[in-house]
Every structure is written in C-alpha cells, then in structure tokens.
Amino acid sequence: MLAISLRLIGARIRSQMQYKTSFWLDLVGTAVSTGMEFVVLFLLLQRFTLIGGWRLHEIGLLYGLTSVSFGLAEMIGRGFDSPFERLIQHGDFDRVLTRPLSSFVQVLASEVQLRRLGRAVQGAGVLIFSLAQVEAFWTPVLLLLLLLSILSGALIYVGLIVIGATICFWTIKTPEVINVFTFGGQQLTSLPLSIYDRWIRAVFLSIAPVAFASYPAALVILGRSDPHGLPAWIAWCAPVVASVFFAAVLGFWQIGVRRYQSTGT
Amino acid sequence: MRLYYEIAIRSFRRATIYRSAYVAGILTNAFFGVLFSSMYRALYEGRERIAGLTLHDAISYVWLSQALIAIGAGWISWHMELERGIRTGDIVADLARPWNFYAFWLSRVLGERLFNLLVRGSLTYLIGILYFDALIPSIEALAAFAIAVLLSILISAALNFLVNITAFWLIDITGLVLVTNLTMGFFSGFLLPLAFFPPALAVIAQALPFQAITSIPVRTLLGQVRGADLALALTTQVCWAMALTGAALLALRAAMRKIVLQGG
C-alpha cells in the first residue's frame, strides 16, 4: 500500500515538473507573498525591539518552525483542500470508493502540490537565519527536537485540513472556520504563546494543538521559561500529541466516509 | 440612474442571503483582531506612545482594518465573476446590453459592499469595542468616515476592475493579482499602520493609491485626521477615485474595441 501511494505521489510530482517556468514562478510567488508576514514582524521589531520580551531572531525561530511545518502540510494535504470539496460536490468521490485502495491514501496522493513548498522554503530561510544566532543550538539533541517539532507540527496541520474535508461529508462544503485554525493558527503561533489569553493558549495546545510545532521547542532551544508555568519538557511530547491527534482525525474520517451519500451529480 | 440604483439594491439584497458566509467572515476577522491586539499589547509593554500611536490607537486600528476587509481594505478579489466572464466569453451578453457596463458593475459592487460594511464591518468593530475597548468614534469622525469610506470603495472597485479586465489581454491574471495584492496589503497600511513604516517606505506609500483605500478611512474614523489634514486626505481620495475610474473606463473602451463577436 505504501509502495502504491508513493508511486502515485511520484507521478503527480513528475507531472508538475513538466511546466518548469510555471512551477518556479509559483514557488517564488508563494515564498514572497507568505514571506510578507515576516517582513511585517521585522519592521515592527525595528520600532519596538521586543515582542513580549522576545528579540527578532527568537521570533524568527518560532516563525520559521510554524512556516516550515504548515508549508509541508499545505503541500501534502492539498488533496483534502478545495480539490476534495469539488470531488464531493461533483459526486466523484463514488469513483474513489470503488477502487481497492484506502480512500484516505487516494485523496492524499491525488493532489500533492510541490509548488506549495514556497512557504516552507521561505520559512526554512528564516529558521536558519535565526538559528545561526543561537550559540548553544548545534547539538544532536536539539537538532532532533527541531526535526520532531516540525514533523509533529506538519502532521497536526494535515490533520486540521482533513477535519475540514471530513466535514464536507455532512455539509458538502469545507467550513471557512477551519482557516482560523490552519492559517490563523500558523500566524498565531509565530509569536510567543505567552502573549495570549489563557483560553487561546489552551485551545492551541489541546483542541488544535499546532502550538506544539514551535513554542515548546523554542523554549528549550533558547533556554527560556514560560511566564505561565508551561514546563519546557513538554516539547518532547509533540510527537505523542501529534499521533494521538492524527489518530482521532483518521477515526473521524472513517465515520465521514461511512456517512457519505453521493450528491448524485 | 434609476436602473443602476435598482441593480445596487438587488446586489445588496443578494448579499443578505449568504448568512453562514458572513458569520464565518466575522469570526475570522475577529480572530485576527484578537491575534493582532494581543501582539500590540506585547509590543507596547507599558510604553506610552510609539511613532505617535498609543496602544489604544493601535488596537483600534487593528479592529477597524479587520472590519473593512469586507469592503476591500486588504486585497483585491476576482470580483463579481468578471475575470471568469472574460475567460469564458460569457461577458459579451452583459457588454452588449444598453447600459454603461462599468456603471452596471460598480452598482453591484456598491450594493454588496455597503451591505458588508453595515453588517460584517460594524459587527466586527463592535466586537473590538466590547472586548478590546476599541475607540468609540465621535459623531464628526463618523460623518467624515462616511465620505472617506465611500471614496475608498470607489477607488478599490476601480482597481479591482482594472486588474480583472486585463484578462482580455493576459491569458492568466493570477500573477498580476498576486503582485497587486502584495503591494496593496503592505502599502495600504492594512498589514501595519503607515506610522510604523520606516521613513523611506512611508514616502512611497503616500505616493501610491493604496493608502487612500485603507489607511485614510481608518485614520479618519479614529479621529487621527482632522481639519486641514482631513480636507487634504479627502482631496487625495477624490483625485485617485477620478484617475482610477477614468482609467477603468478607458480600459473598458479598449477592451470593447478588441472583442469580436462570433455569431452562432
């Protein structure tokens, strides 16, 4: 099953690489337009110096972590985004169900979008720029933590996109509110979690736990402590949180698929 | 005139139908309002005034710019199916009717955006007032804002039209929309108030039409532009509105000359 899905994804990517100019323009366009968020933070910090006590490169670390994980998720989970909505609206999901491969894998493999990598590339640039200014960073342990946080974050973001898609089984439309957790969550967790009210911190650490992509890891890497008493070791829980969250999402997806009634068009 | 008024009214009514869409819109705007308000709280940290703005000013600015998204404050859109109509050719039916096509299109935009302003915009700002103590505007500021926001809609509509109508010449306008939105989001003062710009960028922003769409109406309602400044700001808006509407009409004329109708 894994082999089949990898081949499907490979074919997707090869077909996208056929139009090279268009591919690079898209990639650069996405990188520049999403990078604007960091330009704004940069300009604000020129005026204000600190956000909640964090300096530019520390904010850059948070920003880089969230952007890389969200960028990866946008690329991987594209099939569950608007293409999936069309699939449901046109009744084409029927065809997916007739094939001897899990519907989840098929939808995933149908639309992996390499050009969406623009956000991740831009975020990686900011991340490296920021890490270069953290002296104590380059140890294997912290490198591992960084990697785990990014992958966990990406998994959680994909999970959120899948939740949006699953709701389609009932409503035929992905609710816009899901953007608050994906795009909104990415922007929110680009800043130190400590600056937000209690309920916001709680939501983004539990219900939509995207904060695990950046904040706890940044606390450990920068040797900071959270003013509200969030323990730093929680950074190592990111993979567990992501797995539990994703397992729940898969369960929800299964319920949705069973609930599916074709639109018949 | 009567015709265009009726078109605007219908467009206004049509906008009232999509209830779940505007509820979702208000929630999204409010979320970003909360996010940026928290950010400014953490940026100011007890400091009184930065670049002439207090924390209270900055938070009010955030909520008002979020409130104005629905009337085009942040970015232009693929508006009213204009671009798709051009691409598919469906637009010819509307172009051939005995009306001024731009006036028809503008009436629809005005109807829809006035609805958005009255419902989506005012509710978003109300949340800002209730939960973040955003500024309650004075009557004079509100009156000046009414003029400024109307001019802002005219400017943004013309800009929308200009970008979308390039579909007659360009095969794909995605790139142009992206570049326009990047420039607009930044230089309109939507992403951050012009007061926080470095001087060189602020000069560029003042010379571009985008600030007349977002920055001027927002600062007017917040009472930051008064007296002679207000007169100057409104004059700037009138000039941009006339220039861009003129350009839109010229572009429409050029486009009309370009189309060849294939009888079928």
XYZ file of C-alpha atoms in Angstrom:
529
model
C 0.000 0.000 0.000
C 2.811 2.350 0.886
C 4.584 1.488 -2.368
C 1.487 2.261 -4.416
C 0.860 5.581 -2.737
C 4.484 6.609 -3.138
C 4.310 5.809 -6.838
C 1.096 7.810 -7.212
C 2.661 10.783 -5.462
C 5.810 10.426 -7.562
C 3.755 10.525 -10.745
C 1.977 13.655 -9.508
C 5.227 15.423 -8.817
C 6.753 14.430 -12.152
C 3.723 15.781 -13.984
C 4.007 19.081 -12.130
C 7.663 19.373 -13.062
C 6.739 19.296 -16.758
C 5.925 23.001 -16.698
C 9.172 24.227 -15.220
C 8.766 28.002 -15.610
C 5.277 27.962 -14.205
C 6.459 25.772 -11.341
C 9.301 28.111 -10.356
C 7.168 31.236 -10.708
C 4.551 29.684 -8.437
C 7.158 28.640 -5.916
C 8.798 32.080 -5.786
C 5.395 33.798 -5.747
C 4.252 31.752 -2.759
C 7.565 32.307 -0.982
C 7.412 36.089 -1.444
C 3.750 36.506 -0.574
C 3.895 34.357 2.547
C 7.265 35.895 3.492
C 5.492 39.237 3.807
C 4.335 38.114 7.269
C 7.919 38.059 8.437
C 8.710 41.403 6.776
C 5.912 42.929 8.855
C 7.276 41.381 12.063
C 10.756 42.612 11.122
C 9.530 46.188 10.612
C 7.543 46.125 13.860
C 10.584 44.944 15.770
C 12.650 47.775 14.277
C 10.290 50.111 16.129
C 9.545 48.119 19.253
C 12.667 45.885 19.692
C 10.810 43.177 21.642
C 7.537 41.226 21.464
C 6.632 40.005 24.922
C 10.360 40.043 25.745
C 11.446 38.101 22.627
C 14.003 39.512 20.184
C 13.956 39.300 16.385
C 15.895 36.065 15.960
C 13.857 34.405 18.714
C 10.636 35.369 16.952
C 12.288 34.178 13.741
C 12.772 30.754 15.308
C 9.056 30.499 16.126
C 8.084 31.868 12.741
C 10.420 29.510 10.883
C 9.165 26.450 12.744
C 5.490 27.202 12.114
C 6.047 28.147 8.478
C 8.038 25.023 7.644
C 5.525 22.700 9.277
C 2.486 24.458 7.838
C 4.149 24.728 4.424
C 4.815 20.984 4.379
C 1.242 20.279 5.462
C -0.174 22.552 2.754
C 1.837 20.632 0.188
C 0.974 17.146 1.452
C -2.641 17.807 2.376
C -3.633 19.780 -0.702
C -5.875 16.919 -1.879
C -8.102 17.447 1.171
C -8.429 21.154 0.479
C -10.564 22.680 -2.293
C -9.964 19.791 -4.766
C -11.678 17.499 -2.272
C -14.625 19.857 -1.978
C -15.055 19.632 -5.747
C -14.755 15.851 -5.577
C -17.684 15.710 -3.166
C -19.759 18.355 -4.927
C -19.478 16.623 -8.296
C -20.155 13.214 -6.813
C -16.746 11.975 -7.981
C -15.985 10.507 -4.588
C -18.064 7.495 -5.680
C -15.264 6.517 -8.004
C -12.713 6.724 -5.203
C -14.775 4.287 -3.139
C -14.846 1.674 -5.880
C -11.057 1.340 -6.015
C -9.214 -1.244 -3.903
C -7.104 1.315 -2.058
C -7.977 3.251 1.073
C -9.903 6.410 0.270
C -7.618 8.387 2.543
C -4.495 7.394 0.646
C -6.144 8.060 -2.708
C -7.217 11.565 -1.800
C -3.811 12.254 -0.293
C -1.970 11.030 -3.370
C -4.263 12.806 -5.805
C -3.004 16.326 -5.259
C 0.404 16.615 -3.611
C 1.421 20.113 -4.666
C 5.122 20.718 -4.849
C 4.713 24.400 -5.644
C 3.145 24.928 -2.248
C 6.640 24.382 -0.921
C 7.215 28.152 -1.288
C 6.085 28.792 2.266
C 8.282 26.042 3.708
C 11.335 27.210 1.750
C 10.887 30.781 2.916
C 10.293 29.602 6.497
C 13.418 27.442 6.365
C 15.412 30.517 5.339
C 14.152 32.457 8.358
C 14.748 29.428 10.582
C 18.391 29.063 9.533
C 18.989 32.819 9.828
C 17.599 32.701 13.360
C 19.367 29.533 14.489
C 22.684 30.957 13.312
C 22.329 33.460 16.153
C 21.679 30.877 18.853
C 25.117 29.799 20.074
C 24.128 26.744 22.055
C 21.959 25.253 19.334
C 24.109 22.886 17.294
C 23.858 19.772 19.431
C 22.379 16.479 18.178
C 19.700 16.531 20.865
C 18.368 19.961 19.940
C 18.583 19.158 16.246
C 16.451 16.095 16.890
C 13.964 18.172 18.865
C 13.745 20.645 15.989
C 13.054 17.887 13.489
C 10.446 16.207 15.708
C 8.649 19.503 16.271
C 8.472 20.263 12.565
C 7.185 16.810 11.654
C 4.671 16.785 14.512
C 3.502 20.240 13.520
C 3.085 19.190 9.891
C 1.069 16.138 10.970
C -1.223 18.280 13.121
C -1.778 20.805 10.320
C -2.578 17.997 7.867
C -4.993 16.658 10.495
C -6.780 20.011 10.636
C -7.064 20.135 6.844
C -8.503 16.593 6.890
C -11.058 17.625 9.544
C -12.182 20.415 7.211
C -12.528 17.897 4.389
C -14.366 15.350 6.525
C -16.995 17.915 7.461
C -17.747 18.023 3.704
C -19.390 14.613 4.047
C -22.160 16.313 6.000
C -22.210 19.834 4.593
C -20.779 19.441 1.042
C -18.648 22.494 1.821
C -15.472 22.894 3.849
C -16.372 25.368 6.585
C -14.327 28.571 6.316
C -13.780 28.467 10.054
C -11.153 25.769 9.582
C -8.911 28.521 8.148
C -8.854 30.110 11.571
C -7.043 27.039 12.882
C -4.737 26.477 9.903
C -3.760 29.900 8.523
C -4.777 31.609 11.745
C -3.002 29.029 13.906
C 0.158 29.382 11.866
C 0.166 33.143 12.321
C -0.810 32.964 15.963
C 1.934 30.508 16.881
C 4.539 32.584 15.020
C 4.533 34.732 18.151
C 5.302 33.574 21.705
C 2.278 31.739 23.080
C 2.735 33.549 26.395
C 1.342 36.823 24.991
C -2.163 35.405 24.537
C -5.031 34.994 26.953
C -5.395 31.742 28.818
C -8.189 30.261 26.664
C -6.274 30.874 23.426
C -3.204 29.141 24.843
C -5.387 26.246 25.918
C -7.076 25.885 22.507
C -3.812 25.844 20.566
C -2.177 23.383 22.936
C -5.086 20.938 23.094
C -8.024 21.169 20.679
C -5.970 22.303 17.680
C -2.522 21.651 19.135
C -0.484 23.450 16.438
C 1.457 25.346 19.108
C 3.477 22.140 19.542
C 5.212 22.902 16.256
C 7.046 25.879 17.676
C 6.649 27.295 21.156
C 7.782 24.477 23.492
C 10.738 23.633 21.232
C 11.742 27.288 21.092
C 11.656 27.462 24.899
C 14.119 24.568 25.083
C 16.398 25.774 22.289
C 16.548 29.331 23.618
C 16.754 28.240 27.266
C 13.723 30.353 28.139
C 10.975 29.667 30.640
C 7.282 30.250 30.117
C 5.844 33.002 32.378
C 2.644 30.972 32.825
C 4.482 27.883 34.022
C 4.338 25.662 30.930
C 7.137 23.129 31.550
C 9.848 23.043 28.869
C 9.993 19.223 28.756
C 6.566 19.299 27.143
C 8.438 19.976 23.881
C 9.326 16.272 23.780
C 5.632 15.346 23.908
C 4.992 16.860 20.467
C 5.191 13.516 18.577
C 2.805 11.879 21.053
C 0.323 14.745 20.847
C 0.525 14.746 17.051
C -0.003 10.973 16.823
C -2.982 10.963 19.161
C -4.491 13.934 17.341
C -3.960 12.353 13.939
C -5.387 9.016 15.050
C -8.523 10.825 16.204
C -8.708 12.619 12.853
C -8.437 9.309 10.972
C -11.271 7.931 13.092
C -13.383 10.966 12.242
C -12.545 10.488 8.546
C -13.768 6.873 8.704
C -17.052 7.986 10.258
C -17.394 10.564 7.486
C -16.725 8.055 4.715
C -19.340 5.699 6.155
C -21.770 8.590 6.330
C -21.105 9.576 2.692
C -24.107 9.809 0.413
C -23.344 10.723 -3.147
C -24.638 14.045 -4.428
C -25.580 12.066 -7.496
C -24.480 14.710 -9.970
C -29.797 56.420 -12.784
C -32.877 54.537 -11.649
C -31.563 51.375 -13.338
C -28.247 51.480 -11.504
C -29.994 52.159 -8.222
C -32.155 49.058 -8.712
C -29.094 46.976 -9.579
C -27.342 48.143 -6.403
C -30.398 47.369 -4.275
C -30.614 43.867 -5.727
C -26.954 43.255 -5.122
C -27.411 44.464 -1.530
C -30.309 42.042 -1.019
C -28.440 39.189 -2.606
C -25.603 39.693 -0.130
C -28.034 39.267 2.766
C -28.713 35.668 1.721
C -25.293 34.202 2.480
C -25.766 34.190 6.215
C -23.297 31.439 7.092
C -20.684 33.111 4.906
C -20.823 36.387 6.757
C -20.959 34.754 10.160
C -17.789 32.853 9.221
C -16.317 36.087 7.892
C -16.981 37.947 11.133
C -15.499 35.100 13.191
C -12.359 35.041 11.056
C -11.930 38.818 11.229
C -12.488 38.761 14.979
C -9.905 36.004 15.388
C -7.274 38.074 13.636
C -8.425 41.099 15.607
C -7.705 39.201 18.831
C -4.381 37.942 17.487
C -3.070 41.366 16.478
C -4.447 43.078 19.584
C -2.537 40.582 21.732
C 0.539 41.247 19.615
C 0.357 45.009 20.130
C -0.197 44.543 23.854
C 3.016 42.515 23.973
C 4.827 45.064 21.784
C 3.932 48.139 23.843
C 4.509 46.554 27.264
C 3.742 49.644 29.293
C 5.200 52.159 26.848
C 3.002 55.185 26.350
C 3.381 56.165 22.701
C 5.307 54.780 19.722
C 5.501 56.749 16.473
C 2.621 58.922 17.687
C 0.273 55.989 18.363
C -0.806 54.737 21.775
C -1.622 51.079 22.415
C -5.284 52.035 22.387
C -4.819 53.632 18.927
C -3.007 50.579 17.585
C -5.695 48.175 18.826
C -8.484 50.344 17.401
C -6.556 50.428 14.114
C -6.381 46.628 14.083
C -10.113 46.168 14.600
C -11.113 48.797 12.099
C -8.861 47.449 9.371
C -10.274 43.963 10.032
C -13.782 45.428 9.840
C -13.013 46.962 6.449
C -11.747 43.726 4.858
C -15.213 43.072 3.503
C -15.143 46.321 1.552
C -11.756 45.643 0.014
C -9.318 47.069 2.563
C -6.834 44.210 2.476
C -6.687 42.914 -1.038
C -8.477 42.947 -4.359
C -10.514 39.952 -5.382
C -11.554 38.149 -8.524
C -14.581 40.246 -8.337
C -18.127 39.562 -9.424
C -17.020 36.815 -11.808
C -15.575 39.491 -14.086
C -12.401 37.616 -14.901
C -14.217 34.318 -15.408
C -16.788 36.021 -17.585
C -13.998 37.318 -19.784
C -12.214 33.985 -19.920
C -15.316 32.026 -20.850
C -16.746 34.736 -23.070
C -19.972 34.894 -21.071
C -19.350 38.559 -20.515
C -20.455 39.560 -24.017
C -24.104 39.292 -23.086
C -23.660 41.948 -20.405
C -21.394 44.084 -22.579
C -23.988 44.146 -25.336
C -26.793 45.460 -23.121
C -27.827 49.127 -23.430
C -26.078 50.361 -20.325
C -22.660 51.510 -19.352
C -21.006 48.266 -18.343
C -18.754 49.911 -15.769
C -21.706 51.669 -14.119
C -23.583 48.366 -14.009
C -20.625 46.585 -12.453
C -19.942 49.409 -9.992
C -23.577 49.450 -8.845
C -23.333 45.776 -7.996
C -20.081 46.304 -6.118
C -21.542 49.255 -4.197
C -24.649 47.296 -3.184
C -22.673 44.329 -1.964
C -20.023 46.334 -0.173
C -22.457 48.649 1.581
C -24.165 45.567 2.966
C -20.793 44.181 4.053
C -19.913 47.464 5.704
C -23.206 47.731 7.584
C -23.353 44.128 8.768
C -19.965 42.407 8.657
C -17.891 45.515 9.231
C -19.900 47.086 12.014
C -20.315 43.794 13.892
C -16.588 43.070 13.680
C -15.774 46.511 15.037
C -18.405 46.132 17.745
C -16.581 43.042 18.998
C -13.424 45.163 19.124
C -15.230 47.820 21.169
C -16.762 45.296 23.565
C -13.766 43.052 24.184
C -10.732 45.189 23.432
C -12.015 48.625 24.278
C -11.500 49.857 20.705
C -12.203 53.546 20.277
C -15.850 54.655 20.046
C -15.734 57.259 17.277
C -17.097 60.784 17.673
C -20.033 61.971 15.559
C -17.807 64.279 13.467
C -15.333 61.482 12.834
C -18.193 59.198 11.834
C -19.508 61.759 9.341
C -16.073 62.260 7.798
C -15.609 58.486 7.719
C -18.853 58.035 5.777
C -17.385 60.144 2.956
C -13.920 58.615 3.177
C -15.206 55.041 3.107
C -17.434 55.719 0.110
C -14.464 57.146 -1.788
C -12.411 54.156 -0.646
C -14.973 51.766 -2.150
C -14.909 53.707 -5.435
C -11.104 53.514 -5.581
C -10.901 49.849 -4.695
C -13.690 48.989 -7.161
C -11.836 50.771 -9.973
C -8.626 48.990 -9.069
C -10.419 45.652 -8.978
C -11.935 46.327 -12.361
C -8.608 47.367 -13.880
C -6.836 44.235 -12.706
C -9.656 41.879 -13.687
C -10.214 43.407 -17.092
C -6.586 42.743 -18.063
C -7.897 39.209 -18.624
C -8.859 40.486 -22.079
C -5.152 40.741 -22.905
C -3.410 38.384 -20.492
C -4.169 34.717 -20.664
C -3.826 34.246 -16.929
C -4.141 37.058 -14.402
C -3.050 35.024 -11.351
C 0.378 36.637 -11.316
C -0.979 40.153 -11.617
C -3.496 39.568 -8.820
C -0.704 38.219 -6.615
C 1.582 41.199 -7.227
C -1.264 43.708 -6.765
C -2.311 42.089 -3.520
C 1.220 42.007 -2.168
C 1.683 45.697 -2.920
C -1.763 46.611 -1.720
C -1.703 44.651 1.554
C 1.524 46.310 2.507
C 1.296 49.879 1.168
C -2.373 50.390 2.049
C -1.493 50.222 5.729
C -3.572 47.076 6.124
C -0.773 44.854 7.429
C 0.673 47.564 9.619
C -0.140 51.253 10.139
C 1.880 53.597 7.919
C 3.020 55.341 11.121
C 5.225 52.313 11.856
C 6.850 52.315 8.391
C 10.486 53.347 8.035
C 10.535 56.907 6.532
C 11.613 55.843 3.032
C 8.797 53.305 2.696
C 6.285 55.766 4.157
C 7.127 58.218 1.354
C 6.441 55.542 -1.249
C 3.176 54.605 0.479
C 1.983 58.221 0.399
C 2.558 58.381 -3.343
C 0.526 55.259 -4.130
C -3.276 54.949 -4.350
C -3.485 52.054 -1.867
C -3.318 54.176 1.287
C -6.443 56.000 0.069
C -8.277 52.658 0.260
C -7.396 51.615 3.812
C -5.222 53.994 5.779
C -7.238 57.175 5.131
C -10.707 55.878 6.110
C -9.326 54.044 9.144
C -7.430 57.064 10.445
C -10.425 59.283 9.743
C -12.779 57.226 11.900
C -10.191 57.037 14.654
C -10.031 60.838 14.661
C -6.366 60.924 13.637
C -7.060 63.089 10.574
C -8.809 66.379 11.290
C -9.259 69.905 9.912
C -6.870 70.795 7.109
C -5.396 67.277 7.111
C -8.850 65.846 6.574
C -9.512 68.152 3.644
C -6.189 67.133 2.108
C -6.858 63.421 2.705
C -10.321 63.576 1.129
C -8.958 65.542 -1.833
C -6.314 62.879 -2.337
C -9.044 60.252 -2.337
C -11.178 62.189 -4.824
C -8.187 62.520 -7.160
C -7.414 58.803 -7.013
C -11.072 57.896 -7.442
C -11.320 60.035 -10.574
C -7.991 58.903 -12.007
C -8.630 55.189 -11.486
C -12.273 55.319 -12.580
C -11.124 57.181 -15.707
C -8.510 54.512 -16.333
C -11.122 51.787 -15.828
C -13.443 53.419 -18.378
C -10.595 53.755 -20.877
C -9.607 50.126 -20.361
C -13.226 49.105 -20.921
C -13.318 51.083 -24.190
C -10.129 49.466 -25.364
C -11.492 46.047 -24.428
C -14.764 46.666 -26.275
C -12.828 47.505 -29.406
C -10.847 44.307 -29.042
C -13.763 41.890 -28.851
C -15.009 40.237 -31.942
C -18.409 38.658 -31.599
C -18.819 35.379 -33.365
C -22.407 34.944 -34.337
C -23.765 31.491 -33.751
